[in-house]
CSV table of C-alpha atoms in Angstrom, one decimal:
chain,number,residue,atom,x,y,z
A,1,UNK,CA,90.5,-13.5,52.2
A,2,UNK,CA,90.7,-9.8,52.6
A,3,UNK,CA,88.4,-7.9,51.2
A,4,UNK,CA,88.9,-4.4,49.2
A,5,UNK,CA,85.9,-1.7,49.6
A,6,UNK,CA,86.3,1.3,47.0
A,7,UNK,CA,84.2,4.5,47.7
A,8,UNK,CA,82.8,5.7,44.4
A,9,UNK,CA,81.9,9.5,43.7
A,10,UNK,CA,78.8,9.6,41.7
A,11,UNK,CA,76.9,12.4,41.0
A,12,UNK,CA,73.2,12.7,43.2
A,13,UNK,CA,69.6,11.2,41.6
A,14,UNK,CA,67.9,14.0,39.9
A,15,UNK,CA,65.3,14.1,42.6
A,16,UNK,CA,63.1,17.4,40.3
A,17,UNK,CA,59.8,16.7,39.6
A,18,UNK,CA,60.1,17.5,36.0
A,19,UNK,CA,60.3,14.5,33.6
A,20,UNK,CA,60.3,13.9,30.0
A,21,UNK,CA,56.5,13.7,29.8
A,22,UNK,CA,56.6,17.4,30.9
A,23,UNK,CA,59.1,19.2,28.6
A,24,UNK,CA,57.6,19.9,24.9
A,25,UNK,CA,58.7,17.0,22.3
A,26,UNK,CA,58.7,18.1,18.3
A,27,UNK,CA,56.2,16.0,16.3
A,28,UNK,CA,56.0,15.8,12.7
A,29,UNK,CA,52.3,15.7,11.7
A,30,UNK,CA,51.1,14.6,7.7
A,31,UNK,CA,48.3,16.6,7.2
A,32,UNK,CA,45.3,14.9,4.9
A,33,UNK,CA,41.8,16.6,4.2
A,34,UNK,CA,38.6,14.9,3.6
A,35,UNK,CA,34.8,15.8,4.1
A,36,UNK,CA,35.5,19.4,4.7
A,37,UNK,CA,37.8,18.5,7.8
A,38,UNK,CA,41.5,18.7,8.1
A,39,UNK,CA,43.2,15.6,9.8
A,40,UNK,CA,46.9,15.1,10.8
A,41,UNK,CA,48.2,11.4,11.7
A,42,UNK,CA,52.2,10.6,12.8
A,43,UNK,CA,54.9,10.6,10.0
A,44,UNK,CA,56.3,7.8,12.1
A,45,UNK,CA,52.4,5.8,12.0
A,46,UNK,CA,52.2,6.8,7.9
A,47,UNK,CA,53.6,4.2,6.0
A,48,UNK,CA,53.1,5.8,2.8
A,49,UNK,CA,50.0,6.9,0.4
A,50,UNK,CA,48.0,5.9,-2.4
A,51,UNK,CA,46.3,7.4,-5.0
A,52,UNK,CA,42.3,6.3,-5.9
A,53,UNK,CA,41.7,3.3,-5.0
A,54,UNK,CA,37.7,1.6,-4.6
A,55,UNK,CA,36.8,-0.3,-1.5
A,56,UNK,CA,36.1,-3.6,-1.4
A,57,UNK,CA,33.1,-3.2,0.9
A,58,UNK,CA,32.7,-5.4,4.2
A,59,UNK,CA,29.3,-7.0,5.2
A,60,UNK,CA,28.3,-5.5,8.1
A,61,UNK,CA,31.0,-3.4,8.7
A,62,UNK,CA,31.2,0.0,11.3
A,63,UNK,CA,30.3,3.2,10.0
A,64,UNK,CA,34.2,4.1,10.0
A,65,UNK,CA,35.2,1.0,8.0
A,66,UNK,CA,34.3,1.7,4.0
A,67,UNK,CA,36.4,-2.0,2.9
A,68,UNK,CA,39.5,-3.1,2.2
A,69,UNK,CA,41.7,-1.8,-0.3
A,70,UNK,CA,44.9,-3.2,-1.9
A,71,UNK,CA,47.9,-0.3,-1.4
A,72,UNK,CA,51.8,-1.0,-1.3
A,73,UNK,CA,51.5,-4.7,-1.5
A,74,UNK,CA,48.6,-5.0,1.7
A,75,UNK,CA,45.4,-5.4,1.9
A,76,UNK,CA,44.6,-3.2,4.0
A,77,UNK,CA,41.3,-1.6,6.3
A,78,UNK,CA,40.3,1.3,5.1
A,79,UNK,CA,38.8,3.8,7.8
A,80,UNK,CA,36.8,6.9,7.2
A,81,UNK,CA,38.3,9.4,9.9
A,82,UNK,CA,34.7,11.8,9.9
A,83,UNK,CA,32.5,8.3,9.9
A,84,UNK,CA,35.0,7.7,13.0
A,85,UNK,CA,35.3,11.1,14.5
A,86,UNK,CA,31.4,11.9,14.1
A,87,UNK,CA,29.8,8.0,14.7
A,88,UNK,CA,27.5,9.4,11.5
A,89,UNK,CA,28.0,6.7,7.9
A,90,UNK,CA,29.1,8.5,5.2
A,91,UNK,CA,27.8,8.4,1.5
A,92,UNK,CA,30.2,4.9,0.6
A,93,UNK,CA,32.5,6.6,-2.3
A,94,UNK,CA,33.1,4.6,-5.1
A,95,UNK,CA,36.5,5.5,-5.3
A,96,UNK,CA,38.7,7.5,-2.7
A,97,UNK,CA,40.9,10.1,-4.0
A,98,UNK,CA,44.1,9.4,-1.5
A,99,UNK,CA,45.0,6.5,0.7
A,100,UNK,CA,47.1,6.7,3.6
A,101,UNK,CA,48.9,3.0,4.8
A,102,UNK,CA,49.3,2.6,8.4
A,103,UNK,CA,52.1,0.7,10.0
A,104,UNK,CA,51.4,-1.5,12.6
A,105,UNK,CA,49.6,-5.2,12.7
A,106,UNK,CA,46.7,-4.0,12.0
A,107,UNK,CA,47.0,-3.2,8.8
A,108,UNK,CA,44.2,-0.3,8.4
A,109,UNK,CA,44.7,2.9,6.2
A,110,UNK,CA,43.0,6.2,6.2
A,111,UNK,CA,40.9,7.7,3.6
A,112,UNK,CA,41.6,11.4,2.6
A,113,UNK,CA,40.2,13.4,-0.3
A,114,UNK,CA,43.8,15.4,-0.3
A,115,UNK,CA,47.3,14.6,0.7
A,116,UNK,CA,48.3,17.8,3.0
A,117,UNK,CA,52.0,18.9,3.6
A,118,UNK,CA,53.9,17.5,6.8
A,119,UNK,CA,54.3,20.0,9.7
A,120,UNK,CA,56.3,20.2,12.8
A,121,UNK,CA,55.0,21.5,16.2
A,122,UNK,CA,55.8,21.4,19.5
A,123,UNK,CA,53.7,18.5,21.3
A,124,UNK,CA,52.4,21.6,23.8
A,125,UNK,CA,50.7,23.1,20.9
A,126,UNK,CA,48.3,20.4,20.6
A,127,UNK,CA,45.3,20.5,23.0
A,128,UNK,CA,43.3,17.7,24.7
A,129,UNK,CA,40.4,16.7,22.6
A,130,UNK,CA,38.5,16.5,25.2
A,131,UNK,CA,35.1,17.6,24.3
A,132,UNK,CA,32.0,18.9,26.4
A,133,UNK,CA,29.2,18.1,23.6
A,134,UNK,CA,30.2,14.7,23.7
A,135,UNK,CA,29.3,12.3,26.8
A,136,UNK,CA,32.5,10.2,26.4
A,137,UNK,CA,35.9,11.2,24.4
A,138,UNK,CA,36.3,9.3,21.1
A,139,UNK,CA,39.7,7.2,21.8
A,140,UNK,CA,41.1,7.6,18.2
A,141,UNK,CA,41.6,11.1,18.7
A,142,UNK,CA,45.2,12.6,20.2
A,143,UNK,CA,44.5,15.6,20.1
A,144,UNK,CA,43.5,19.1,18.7
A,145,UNK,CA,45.8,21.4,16.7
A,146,UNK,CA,45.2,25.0,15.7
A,147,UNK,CA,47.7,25.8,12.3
A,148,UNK,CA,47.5,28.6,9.8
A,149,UNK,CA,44.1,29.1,10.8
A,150,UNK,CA,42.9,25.8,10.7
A,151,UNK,CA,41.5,23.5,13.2
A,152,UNK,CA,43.4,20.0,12.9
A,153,UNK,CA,42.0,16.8,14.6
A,154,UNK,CA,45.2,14.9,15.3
A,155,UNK,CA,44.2,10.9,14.9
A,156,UNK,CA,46.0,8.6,17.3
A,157,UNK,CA,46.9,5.3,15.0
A,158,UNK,CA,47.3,3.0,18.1
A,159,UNK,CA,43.7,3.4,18.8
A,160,UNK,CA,41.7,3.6,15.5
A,161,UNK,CA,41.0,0.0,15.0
A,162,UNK,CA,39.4,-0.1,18.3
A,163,UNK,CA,37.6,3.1,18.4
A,164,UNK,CA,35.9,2.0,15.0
A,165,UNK,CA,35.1,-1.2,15.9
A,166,UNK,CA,33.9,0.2,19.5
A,167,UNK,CA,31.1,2.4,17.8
A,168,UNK,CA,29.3,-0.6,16.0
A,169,UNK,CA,29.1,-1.9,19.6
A,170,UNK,CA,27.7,0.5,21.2
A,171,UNK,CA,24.6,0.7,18.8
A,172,UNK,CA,24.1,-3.2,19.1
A,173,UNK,CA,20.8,-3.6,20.7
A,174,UNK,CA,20.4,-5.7,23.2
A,175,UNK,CA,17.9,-8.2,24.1
């Protein structure tokens, strides 16, 4: 049998070092406020909001987890973003102004005293939120963003579930 062999031009690897990672991405941001801070969490992560709902409180919950809450047909986890950002329990409201519903499995929301606006900005504008005050970086936490002359804590959704639960380990004594 003879065989054919066809020489192909294709065009060369792109053997730069620059990747995706590297060039600035657009992210659209929903800005909330609550306890005198302002948060931002992911358009994509927010599955919608809420208005004034009261937590069904958990025994023995983490700081960061005020109860569950009923909102767009879930029950869902509600999470305090300062309990979580500062490891310090907050006064447990008896009803939360705004709720934010998270996508995802684990079926968490964020409280918020205030529904902000949703922003876009360049993924370069947000900083590391790395923190020198702090021994170890909380993991809920993407970053820090600096808009209209505010200082945004940007909330990773992926990792909230674990960085709440995470703090009531840490304080567990043990014997």
């Amino acid at each position: 049998m003879h065989q054919t062999v066809i020489e192909m031009n294709l065009p060369e690897p792109n053997t730069t070092n620059s990747s995706f990672e590297d060039e600035a991405e657009l992210r659209d941001l929903l800005l909330f406020s609550t306890g005198g801070r302002v948060f931002a969490v992911s358009t994509g992560d927010a599955e919608g909001t809420a208005e004034s709902q009261q937590p069904a409180p958990l025994p023995l919950a983490p700081a960061p987890i005020l109860g569950v809450v009923y909102a767009r047909g879930r029950m869902l986890t509600l999470i305090d973003p300062v309990a979580l950002i500062t490891g310090e329990a907050s006064e447990s409201p008896t009803v939360v102004p705004a709720i934010i519903s998270l996508r995802g499995d684990e079926q968490l929301s964020l409280a918020a005293d205030a529904i902000g606006e949703t922003i876009t900005v360049s993924s370069t504008d947000i900083s590391s939120p790395r923190d020198d005050h702090q021994p170890e970086p909380n993991t809920a936490v993407a970053g820090i963003l600096r808009y209209a002359g505010e200082t945004i804590t940007v909330l990773d959704s992926s990792r909230l579930f674990h960085a709440a639960v995470q703090r009531r380990e840490r304080r567990r004594r043990r014997l």
